[in-house]
Structures are given as C-alpha cells and as structure tokens.
PDB file of C-alpha atoms in Angstrom:
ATOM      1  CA  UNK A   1      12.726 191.306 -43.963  1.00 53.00           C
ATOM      2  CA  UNK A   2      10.747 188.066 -45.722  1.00 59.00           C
ATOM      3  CA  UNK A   3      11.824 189.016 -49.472  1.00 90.00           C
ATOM      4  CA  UNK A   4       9.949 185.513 -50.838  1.00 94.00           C
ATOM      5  CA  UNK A   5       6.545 184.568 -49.206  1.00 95.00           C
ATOM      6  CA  UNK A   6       4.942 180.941 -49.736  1.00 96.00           C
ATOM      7  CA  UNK A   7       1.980 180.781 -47.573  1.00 95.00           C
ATOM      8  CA  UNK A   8       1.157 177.227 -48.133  1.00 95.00           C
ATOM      9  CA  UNK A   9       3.866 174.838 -46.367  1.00 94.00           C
ATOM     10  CA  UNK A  10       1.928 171.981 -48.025  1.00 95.00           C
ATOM     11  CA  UNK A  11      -0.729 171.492 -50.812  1.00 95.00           C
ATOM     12  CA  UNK A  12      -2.637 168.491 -52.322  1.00 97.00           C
ATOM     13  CA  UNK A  13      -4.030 168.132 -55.658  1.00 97.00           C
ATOM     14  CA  UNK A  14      -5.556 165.044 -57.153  1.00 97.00           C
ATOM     15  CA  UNK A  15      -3.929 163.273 -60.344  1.00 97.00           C
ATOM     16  CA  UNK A  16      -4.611 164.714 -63.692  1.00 97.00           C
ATOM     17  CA  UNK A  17      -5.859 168.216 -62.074  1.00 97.00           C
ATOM     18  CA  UNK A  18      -4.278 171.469 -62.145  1.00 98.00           C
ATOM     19  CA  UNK A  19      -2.692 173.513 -58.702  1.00 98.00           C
ATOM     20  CA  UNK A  20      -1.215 177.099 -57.770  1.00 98.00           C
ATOM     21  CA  UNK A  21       1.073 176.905 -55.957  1.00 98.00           C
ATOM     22  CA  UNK A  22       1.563 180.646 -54.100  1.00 98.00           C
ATOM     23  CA  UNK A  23       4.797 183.572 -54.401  1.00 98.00           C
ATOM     24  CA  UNK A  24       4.590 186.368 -52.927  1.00 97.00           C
ATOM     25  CA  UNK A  25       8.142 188.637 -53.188  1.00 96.00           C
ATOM     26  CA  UNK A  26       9.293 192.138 -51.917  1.00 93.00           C
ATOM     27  CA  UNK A  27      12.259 194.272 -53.364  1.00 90.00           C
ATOM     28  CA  UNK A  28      12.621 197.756 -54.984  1.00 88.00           C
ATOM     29  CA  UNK A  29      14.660 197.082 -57.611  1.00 87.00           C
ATOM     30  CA  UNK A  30      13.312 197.624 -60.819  1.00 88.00           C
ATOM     31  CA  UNK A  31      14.787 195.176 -62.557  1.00 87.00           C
ATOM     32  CA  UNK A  32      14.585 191.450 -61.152  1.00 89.00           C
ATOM     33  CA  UNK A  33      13.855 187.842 -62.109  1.00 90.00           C
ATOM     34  CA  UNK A  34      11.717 185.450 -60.438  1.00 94.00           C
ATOM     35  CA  UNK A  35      12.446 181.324 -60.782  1.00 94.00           C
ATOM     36  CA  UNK A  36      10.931 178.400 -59.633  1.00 96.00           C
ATOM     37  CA  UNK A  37      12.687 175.373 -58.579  1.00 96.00           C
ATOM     38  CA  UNK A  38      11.300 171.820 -57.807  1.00 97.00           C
ATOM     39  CA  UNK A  39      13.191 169.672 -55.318  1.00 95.00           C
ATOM     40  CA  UNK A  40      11.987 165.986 -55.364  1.00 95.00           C
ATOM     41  CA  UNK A  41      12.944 163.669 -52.301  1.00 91.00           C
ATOM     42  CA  UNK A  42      15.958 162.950 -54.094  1.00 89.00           C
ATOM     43  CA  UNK A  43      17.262 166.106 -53.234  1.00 89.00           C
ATOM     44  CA  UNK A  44      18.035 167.958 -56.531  1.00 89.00           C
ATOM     45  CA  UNK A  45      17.233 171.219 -57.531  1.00 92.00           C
ATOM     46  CA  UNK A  46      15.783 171.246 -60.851  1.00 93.00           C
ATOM     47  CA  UNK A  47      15.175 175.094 -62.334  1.00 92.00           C
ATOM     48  CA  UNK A  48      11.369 175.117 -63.756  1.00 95.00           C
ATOM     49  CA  UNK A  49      10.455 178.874 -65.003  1.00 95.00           C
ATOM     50  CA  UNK A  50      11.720 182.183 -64.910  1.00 93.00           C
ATOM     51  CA  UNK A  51       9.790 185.251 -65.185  1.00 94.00           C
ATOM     52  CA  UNK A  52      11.518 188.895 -66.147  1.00 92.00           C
ATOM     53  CA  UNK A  53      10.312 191.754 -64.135  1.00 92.00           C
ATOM     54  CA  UNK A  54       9.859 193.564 -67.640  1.00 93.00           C
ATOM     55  CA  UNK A  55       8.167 190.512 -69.567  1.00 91.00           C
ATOM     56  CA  UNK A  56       5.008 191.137 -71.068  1.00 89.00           C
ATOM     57  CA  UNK A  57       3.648 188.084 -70.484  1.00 93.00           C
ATOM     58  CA  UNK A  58       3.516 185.465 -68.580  1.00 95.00           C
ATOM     59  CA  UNK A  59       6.319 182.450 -68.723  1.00 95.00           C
ATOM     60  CA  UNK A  60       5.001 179.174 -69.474  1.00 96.00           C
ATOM     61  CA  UNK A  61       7.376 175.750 -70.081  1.00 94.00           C
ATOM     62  CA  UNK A  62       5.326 172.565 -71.092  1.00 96.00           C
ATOM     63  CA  UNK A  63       3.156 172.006 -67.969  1.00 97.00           C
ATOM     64  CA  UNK A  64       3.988 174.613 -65.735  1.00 97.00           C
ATOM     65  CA  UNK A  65       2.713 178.301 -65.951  1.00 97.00           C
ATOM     66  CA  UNK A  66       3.651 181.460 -63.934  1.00 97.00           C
ATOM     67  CA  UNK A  67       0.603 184.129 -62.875  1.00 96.00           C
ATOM     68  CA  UNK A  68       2.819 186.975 -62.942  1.00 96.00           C
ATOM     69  CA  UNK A  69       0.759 190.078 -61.376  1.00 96.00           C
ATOM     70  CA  UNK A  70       3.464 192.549 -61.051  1.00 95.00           C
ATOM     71  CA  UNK A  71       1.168 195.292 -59.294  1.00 95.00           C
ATOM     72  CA  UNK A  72       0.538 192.513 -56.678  1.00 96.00           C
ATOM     73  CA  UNK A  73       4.100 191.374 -56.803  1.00 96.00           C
ATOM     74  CA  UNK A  74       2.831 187.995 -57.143  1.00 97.00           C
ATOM     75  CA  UNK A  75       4.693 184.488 -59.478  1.00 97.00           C
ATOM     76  CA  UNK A  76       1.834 181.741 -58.965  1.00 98.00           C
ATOM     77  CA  UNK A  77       3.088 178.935 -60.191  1.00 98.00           C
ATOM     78  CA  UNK A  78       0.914 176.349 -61.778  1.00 98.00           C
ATOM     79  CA  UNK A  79       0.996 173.115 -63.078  1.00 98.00           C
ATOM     80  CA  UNK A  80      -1.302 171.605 -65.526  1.00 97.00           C
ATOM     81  CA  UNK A  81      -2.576 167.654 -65.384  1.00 96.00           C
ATOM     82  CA  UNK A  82      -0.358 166.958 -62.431  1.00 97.00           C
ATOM     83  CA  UNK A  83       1.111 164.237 -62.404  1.00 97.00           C
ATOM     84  CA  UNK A  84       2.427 161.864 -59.810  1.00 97.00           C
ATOM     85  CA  UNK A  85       5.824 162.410 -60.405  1.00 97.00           C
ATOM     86  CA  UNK A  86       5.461 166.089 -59.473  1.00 98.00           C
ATOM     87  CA  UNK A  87       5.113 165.509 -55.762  1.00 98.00           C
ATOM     88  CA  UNK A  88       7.893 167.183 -54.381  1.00 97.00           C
ATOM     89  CA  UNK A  89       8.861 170.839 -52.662  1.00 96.00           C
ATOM     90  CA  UNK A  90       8.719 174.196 -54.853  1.00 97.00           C
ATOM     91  CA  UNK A  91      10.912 176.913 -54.058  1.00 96.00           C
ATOM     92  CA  UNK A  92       9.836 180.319 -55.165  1.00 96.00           C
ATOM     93  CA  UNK A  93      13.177 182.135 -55.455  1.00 93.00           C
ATOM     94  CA  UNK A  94      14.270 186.290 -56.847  1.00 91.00           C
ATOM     95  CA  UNK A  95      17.279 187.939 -58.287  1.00 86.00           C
ATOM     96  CA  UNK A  96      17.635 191.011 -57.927  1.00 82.00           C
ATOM     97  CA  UNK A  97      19.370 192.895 -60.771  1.00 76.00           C
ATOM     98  CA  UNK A  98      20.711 196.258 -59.575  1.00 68.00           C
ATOM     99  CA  UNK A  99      20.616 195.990 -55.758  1.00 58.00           C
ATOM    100  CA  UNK A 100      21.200 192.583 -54.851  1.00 55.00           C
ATOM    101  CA  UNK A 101      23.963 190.079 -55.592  1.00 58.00           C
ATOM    102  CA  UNK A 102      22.368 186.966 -54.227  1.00 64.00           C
ATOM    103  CA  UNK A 103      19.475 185.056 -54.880  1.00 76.00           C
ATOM    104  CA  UNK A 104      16.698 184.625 -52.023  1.00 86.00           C
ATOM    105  CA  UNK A 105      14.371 181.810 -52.238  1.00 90.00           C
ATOM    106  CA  UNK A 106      11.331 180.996 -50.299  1.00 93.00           C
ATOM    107  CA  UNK A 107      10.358 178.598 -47.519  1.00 93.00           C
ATOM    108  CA  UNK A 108       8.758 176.542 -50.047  1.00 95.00           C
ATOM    109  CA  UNK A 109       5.352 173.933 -50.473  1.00 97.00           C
ATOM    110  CA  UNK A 110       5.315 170.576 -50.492  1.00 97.00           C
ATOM    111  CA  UNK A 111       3.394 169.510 -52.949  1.00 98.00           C
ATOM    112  CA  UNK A 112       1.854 165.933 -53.053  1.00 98.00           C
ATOM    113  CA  UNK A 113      -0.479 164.278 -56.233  1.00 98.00           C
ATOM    114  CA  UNK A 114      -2.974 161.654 -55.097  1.00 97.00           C
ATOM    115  CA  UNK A 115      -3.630 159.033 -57.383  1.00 95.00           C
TER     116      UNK A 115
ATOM    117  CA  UNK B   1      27.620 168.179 -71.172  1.00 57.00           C
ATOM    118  CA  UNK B   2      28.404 167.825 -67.672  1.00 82.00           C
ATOM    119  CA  UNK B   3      26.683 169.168 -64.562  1.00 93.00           C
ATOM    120  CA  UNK B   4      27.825 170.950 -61.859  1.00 96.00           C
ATOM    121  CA  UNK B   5      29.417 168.386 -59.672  1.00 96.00           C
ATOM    122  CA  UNK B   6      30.438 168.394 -55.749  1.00 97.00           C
ATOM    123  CA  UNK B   7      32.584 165.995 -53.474  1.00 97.00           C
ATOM    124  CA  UNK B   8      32.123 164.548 -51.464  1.00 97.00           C
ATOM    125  CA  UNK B   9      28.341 163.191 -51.958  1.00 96.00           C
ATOM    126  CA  UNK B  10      28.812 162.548 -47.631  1.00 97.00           C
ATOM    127  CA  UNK B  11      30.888 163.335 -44.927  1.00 97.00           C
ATOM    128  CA  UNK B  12      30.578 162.542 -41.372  1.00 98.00           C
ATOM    129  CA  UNK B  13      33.082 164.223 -39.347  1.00 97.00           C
ATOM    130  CA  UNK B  14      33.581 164.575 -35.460  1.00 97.00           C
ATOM    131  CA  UNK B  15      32.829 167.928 -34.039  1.00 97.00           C
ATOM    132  CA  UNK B  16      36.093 170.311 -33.994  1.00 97.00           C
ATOM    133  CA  UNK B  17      37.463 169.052 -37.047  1.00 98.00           C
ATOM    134  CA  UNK B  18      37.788 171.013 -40.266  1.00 98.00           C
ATOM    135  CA  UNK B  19      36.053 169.719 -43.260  1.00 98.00           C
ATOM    136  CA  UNK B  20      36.219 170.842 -46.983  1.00 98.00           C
ATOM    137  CA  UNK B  21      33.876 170.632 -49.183  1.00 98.00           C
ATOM    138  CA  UNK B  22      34.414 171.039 -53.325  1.00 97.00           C
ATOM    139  CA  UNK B  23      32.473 172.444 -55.937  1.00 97.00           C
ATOM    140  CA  UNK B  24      33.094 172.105 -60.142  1.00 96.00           C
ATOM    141  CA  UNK B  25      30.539 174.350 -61.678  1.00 95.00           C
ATOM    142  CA  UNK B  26      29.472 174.357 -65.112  1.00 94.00           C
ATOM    143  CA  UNK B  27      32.184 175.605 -67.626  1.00 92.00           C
ATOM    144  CA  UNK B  28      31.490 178.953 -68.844  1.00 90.00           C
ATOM    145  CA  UNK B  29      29.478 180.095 -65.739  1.00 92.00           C
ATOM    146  CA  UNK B  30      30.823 182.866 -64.260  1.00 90.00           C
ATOM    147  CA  UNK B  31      28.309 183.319 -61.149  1.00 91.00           C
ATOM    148  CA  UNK B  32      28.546 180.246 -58.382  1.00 93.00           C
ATOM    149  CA  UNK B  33      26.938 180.290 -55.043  1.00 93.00           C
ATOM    150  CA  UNK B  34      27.011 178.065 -51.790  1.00 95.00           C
ATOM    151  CA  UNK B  35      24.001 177.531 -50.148  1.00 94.00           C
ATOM    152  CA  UNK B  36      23.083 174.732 -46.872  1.00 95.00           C
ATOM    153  CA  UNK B  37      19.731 173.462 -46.521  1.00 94.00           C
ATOM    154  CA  UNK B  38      18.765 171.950 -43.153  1.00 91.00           C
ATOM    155  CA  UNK B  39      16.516 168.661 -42.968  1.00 85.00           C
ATOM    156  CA  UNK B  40      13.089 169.911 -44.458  1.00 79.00           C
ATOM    157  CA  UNK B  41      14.078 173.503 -44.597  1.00 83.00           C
ATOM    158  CA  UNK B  42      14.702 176.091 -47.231  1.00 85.00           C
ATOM    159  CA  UNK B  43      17.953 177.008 -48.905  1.00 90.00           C
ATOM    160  CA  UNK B  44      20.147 179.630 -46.881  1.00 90.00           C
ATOM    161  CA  UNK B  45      22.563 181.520 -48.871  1.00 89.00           C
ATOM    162  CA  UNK B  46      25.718 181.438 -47.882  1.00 93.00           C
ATOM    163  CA  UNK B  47      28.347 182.888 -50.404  1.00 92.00           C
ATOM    164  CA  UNK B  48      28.229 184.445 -53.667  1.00 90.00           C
ATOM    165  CA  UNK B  49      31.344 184.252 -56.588  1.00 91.00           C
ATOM    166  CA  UNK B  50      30.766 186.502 -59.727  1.00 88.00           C
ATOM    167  CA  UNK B  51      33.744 186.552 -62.000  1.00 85.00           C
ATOM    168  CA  UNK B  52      36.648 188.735 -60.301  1.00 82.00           C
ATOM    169  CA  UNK B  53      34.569 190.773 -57.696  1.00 85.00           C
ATOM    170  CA  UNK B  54      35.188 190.562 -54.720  1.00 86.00           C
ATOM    171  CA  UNK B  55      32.487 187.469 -53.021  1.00 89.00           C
ATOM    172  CA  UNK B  56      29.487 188.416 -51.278  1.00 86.00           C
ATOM    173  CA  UNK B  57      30.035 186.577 -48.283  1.00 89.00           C
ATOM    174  CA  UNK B  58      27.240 187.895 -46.613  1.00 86.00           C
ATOM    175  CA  UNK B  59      25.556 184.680 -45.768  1.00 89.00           C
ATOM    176  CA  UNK B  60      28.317 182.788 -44.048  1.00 93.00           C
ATOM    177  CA  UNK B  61      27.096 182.211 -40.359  1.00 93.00           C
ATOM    178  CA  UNK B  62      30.132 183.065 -38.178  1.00 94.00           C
ATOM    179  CA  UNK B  63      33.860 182.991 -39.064  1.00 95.00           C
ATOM    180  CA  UNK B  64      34.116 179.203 -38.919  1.00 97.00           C
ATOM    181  CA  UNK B  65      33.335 179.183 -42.613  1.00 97.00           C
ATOM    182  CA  UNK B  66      35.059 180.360 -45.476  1.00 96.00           C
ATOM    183  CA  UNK B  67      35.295 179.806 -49.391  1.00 96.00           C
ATOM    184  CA  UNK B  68      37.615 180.023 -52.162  1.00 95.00           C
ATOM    185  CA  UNK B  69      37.447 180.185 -55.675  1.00 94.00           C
ATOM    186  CA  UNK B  70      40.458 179.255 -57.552  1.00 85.00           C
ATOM    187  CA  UNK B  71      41.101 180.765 -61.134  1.00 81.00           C
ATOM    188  CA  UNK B  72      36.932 181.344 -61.901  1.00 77.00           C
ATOM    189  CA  UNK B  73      36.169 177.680 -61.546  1.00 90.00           C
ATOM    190  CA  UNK B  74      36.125 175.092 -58.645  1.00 95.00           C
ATOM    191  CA  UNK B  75      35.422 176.562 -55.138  1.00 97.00           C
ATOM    192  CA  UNK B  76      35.951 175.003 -52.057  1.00 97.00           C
ATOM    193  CA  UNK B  77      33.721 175.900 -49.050  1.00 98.00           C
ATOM    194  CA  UNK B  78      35.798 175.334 -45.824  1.00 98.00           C
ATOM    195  CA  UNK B  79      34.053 174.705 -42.405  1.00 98.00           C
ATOM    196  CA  UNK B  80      36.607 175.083 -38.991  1.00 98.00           C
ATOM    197  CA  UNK B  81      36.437 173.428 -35.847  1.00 97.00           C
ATOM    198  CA  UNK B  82      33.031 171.931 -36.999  1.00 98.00           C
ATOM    199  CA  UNK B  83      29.594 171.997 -34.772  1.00 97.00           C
ATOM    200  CA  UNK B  84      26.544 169.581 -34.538  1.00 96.00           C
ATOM    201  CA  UNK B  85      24.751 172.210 -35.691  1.00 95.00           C
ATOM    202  CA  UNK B  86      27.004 172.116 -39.185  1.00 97.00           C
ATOM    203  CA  UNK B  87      24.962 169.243 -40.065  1.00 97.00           C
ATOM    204  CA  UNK B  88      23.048 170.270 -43.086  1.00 97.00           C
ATOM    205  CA  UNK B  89      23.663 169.625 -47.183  1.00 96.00           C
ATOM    206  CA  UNK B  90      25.778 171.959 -48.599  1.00 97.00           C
ATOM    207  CA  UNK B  91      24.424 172.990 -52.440  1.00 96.00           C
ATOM    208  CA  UNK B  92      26.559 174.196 -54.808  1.00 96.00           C
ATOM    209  CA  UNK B  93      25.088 176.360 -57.895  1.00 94.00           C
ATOM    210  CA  UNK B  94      26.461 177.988 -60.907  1.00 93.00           C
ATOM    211  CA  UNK B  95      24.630 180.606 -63.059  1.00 90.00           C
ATOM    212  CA  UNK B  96      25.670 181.760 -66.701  1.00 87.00           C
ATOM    213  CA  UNK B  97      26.446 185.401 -65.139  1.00 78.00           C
ATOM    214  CA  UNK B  98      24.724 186.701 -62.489  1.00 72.00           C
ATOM    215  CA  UNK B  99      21.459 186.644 -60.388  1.00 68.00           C
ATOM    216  CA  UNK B 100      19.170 187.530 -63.272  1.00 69.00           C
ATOM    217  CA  UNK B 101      20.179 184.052 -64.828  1.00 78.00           C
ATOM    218  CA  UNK B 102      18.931 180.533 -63.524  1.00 85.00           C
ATOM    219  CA  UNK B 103      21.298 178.362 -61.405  1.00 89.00           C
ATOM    220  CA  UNK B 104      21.881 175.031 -62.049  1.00 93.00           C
ATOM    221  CA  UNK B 105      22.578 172.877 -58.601  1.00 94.00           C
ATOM    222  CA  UNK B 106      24.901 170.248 -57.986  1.00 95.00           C
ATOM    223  CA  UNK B 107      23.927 167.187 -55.850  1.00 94.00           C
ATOM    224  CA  UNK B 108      25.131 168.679 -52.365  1.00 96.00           C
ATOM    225  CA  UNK B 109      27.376 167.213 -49.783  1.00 97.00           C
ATOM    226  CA  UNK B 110      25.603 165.720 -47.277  1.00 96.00           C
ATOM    227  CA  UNK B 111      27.707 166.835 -43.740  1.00 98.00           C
ATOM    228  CA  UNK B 112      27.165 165.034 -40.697  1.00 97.00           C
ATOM    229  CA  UNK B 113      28.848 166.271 -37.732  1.00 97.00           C
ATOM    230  CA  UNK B 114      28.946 163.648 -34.758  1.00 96.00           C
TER     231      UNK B 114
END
C-alpha cells in the first residue's frame, strides 16, 4: 500500500509568490516523523523540515512551512516568496517510530518558479 | 565537518559483472540506508543499517544485491552479475539514530550498466 501520496507530479508558481506543495501519508503507528527533502537537478538531497507526529505546532525553517493536519494525515509543504533557485523536485518522506524501520518517501513534485 | 561521501561518483560496467559501490556516512550516525533512484523517479529503499541489529534488507530487489557494514561505519552495497536494468543512482544516507531522525544523503553513484 501507497504510505506517501503527492498528487501533483508537477506545479508552477510565479517568482516572489508562495506554493503548497501536497503530502498525503498512511501508517498506524502512533509515533512517526514526517520530512521534506528538495532535490535540485544536481541531484542532491537536501533535508528541509521535519514535523513530529506529537508536535503542537506546525514546523517552520526560514521560508518553508509545513500544514500539519494530523486528523487529515496531511504535511503541506509551503514555501514563502519563491524563489528561482527553488525549482527543483520535493519528496514528501515518513518514519515510522515503533513499526517501521525504514523510511518511505513519496513520488514527489516538480516544482518550477517563473521569473 | 564532512558529509556523507560515496565512490565512485560513476561507474559504467558491462552487464554480468559485479560492481561495488562504497558508502562513508557521517561520524556518529548510527542509522545508514541505501536507496536507487531511477531517471526521474522516486527513491526506492533498498537496505537499512541501525547500529548492531540485524539490517532490514527488505528492499533489495532479488539476491543479486547485497550490503555490508563494516565495524558501524562504511558500507558497501554489492550488485552480482549486473543487469541493464541496474542502471539507476545509488544514494547513500546516514541518520543520527534511527527513522525518527533526518538523513543526510551523499552524492550517489551514478551506475551504468552497458
């Protein structure tokens, strides 16, 4: 079973605006983190923002935000005042804590900022 | 202080041969993982290392591939009698501990099977 949905194989978002960019996950663990990665055509994986099952709020680093709706089990990811430089594929990704070893991540969205 | 590192950055190999590829993670994590990412696909798990347990090696596609990890640090993923269909990079992450931590990625080994 799909354990990490991303619905939108590609986005576009004009310069300077903000975008979602769409998680949707499945486990029944409890207790389980959720990450975003960026991948830029150069091929690295850089680690955005993580998100606790049991955080209170939601995770935010500099320009990028997670909409963590547990109920939903949603992790939105947005980005603030894109920027061209943030063209590149996001991988949604989860850890479970108690029943899973591994990490799964998400077909992920290519993301591309128009000037 | 340095990254998790892999060699080599390419390979091209001819199909049947056995190719090895190497991975330094960071020092201090105890959690690494091997992953292979297709042109413009996802990341597919492959194998898991966490300290002394015994690996989770349920991602490994058939019995061609295997993986070591020597003394709770480098790991070496080994591919046997190599197949076009090998062709993929090969990531390499480490994590502090376990899942609930982020992983850090090396560049990959990019494997080209002729």
């Amino acid at each position: 079973a799909q354990k990490i949905t991303q619905t939108q194989p590609g986005m576009f978002v004009q310069e300077k605006e903000a975008v979602t960019l769409d998680c949707t996950y499945d486990t029944s663990d409890p207790s389980y983190g959720l990450f975003w990665y960026k991948q830029p055509s150069s091929g690295e994986m850089i680690f955005l923002i993580y998100q606790g099952s049991y955080d209170q709020q939601n995770a935010t680093e500099g320009r990028y935000s997670l909409n963590f709706q547990k109920a939903r089990k949603s992790a939105n990811l947005v980005i603030s005042a894109s920027q061209l430089g943030d063209s590149a594929m996001y991988f949604c990704a989860m850890g479970e804590h108690n029943y899973g070893q591994n990490f799964v991540f998400g077909p992920g969205t290519r993301l591309s900022v128009l000037p | 202080g340095a990254g998790v590192s892999q060699s080599p950055s390419n390979k091209v190999t001819e199909k049947g041969k056995d190719v090895e590829l190497r991975c330094d993670p960071i020092s201090g994590h105890t959690a690494l993982y091997w992953y292979r990412q297709s042109l413009g696909q996802g990341l597919e798990f492959l194998i898991y290392f966490q300290g002394n347990s015994a690996p989770d090696k349920s991602g490994l596609p058939s019995d061609r591939f295997s993986a070591e990890r020597t003394g709770g640090s480098v790991s070496t993923l080994t591919i046997q009698r190599t197949q076009q269909e090998d062709s993929a990079v090969y990531l390499c992450a480490s994590s502090f501990r376990d899942s609930s931590y982020e992983q850090y990625f090396g560049p990959g080994t990019r494997l080209t099977v002729t």
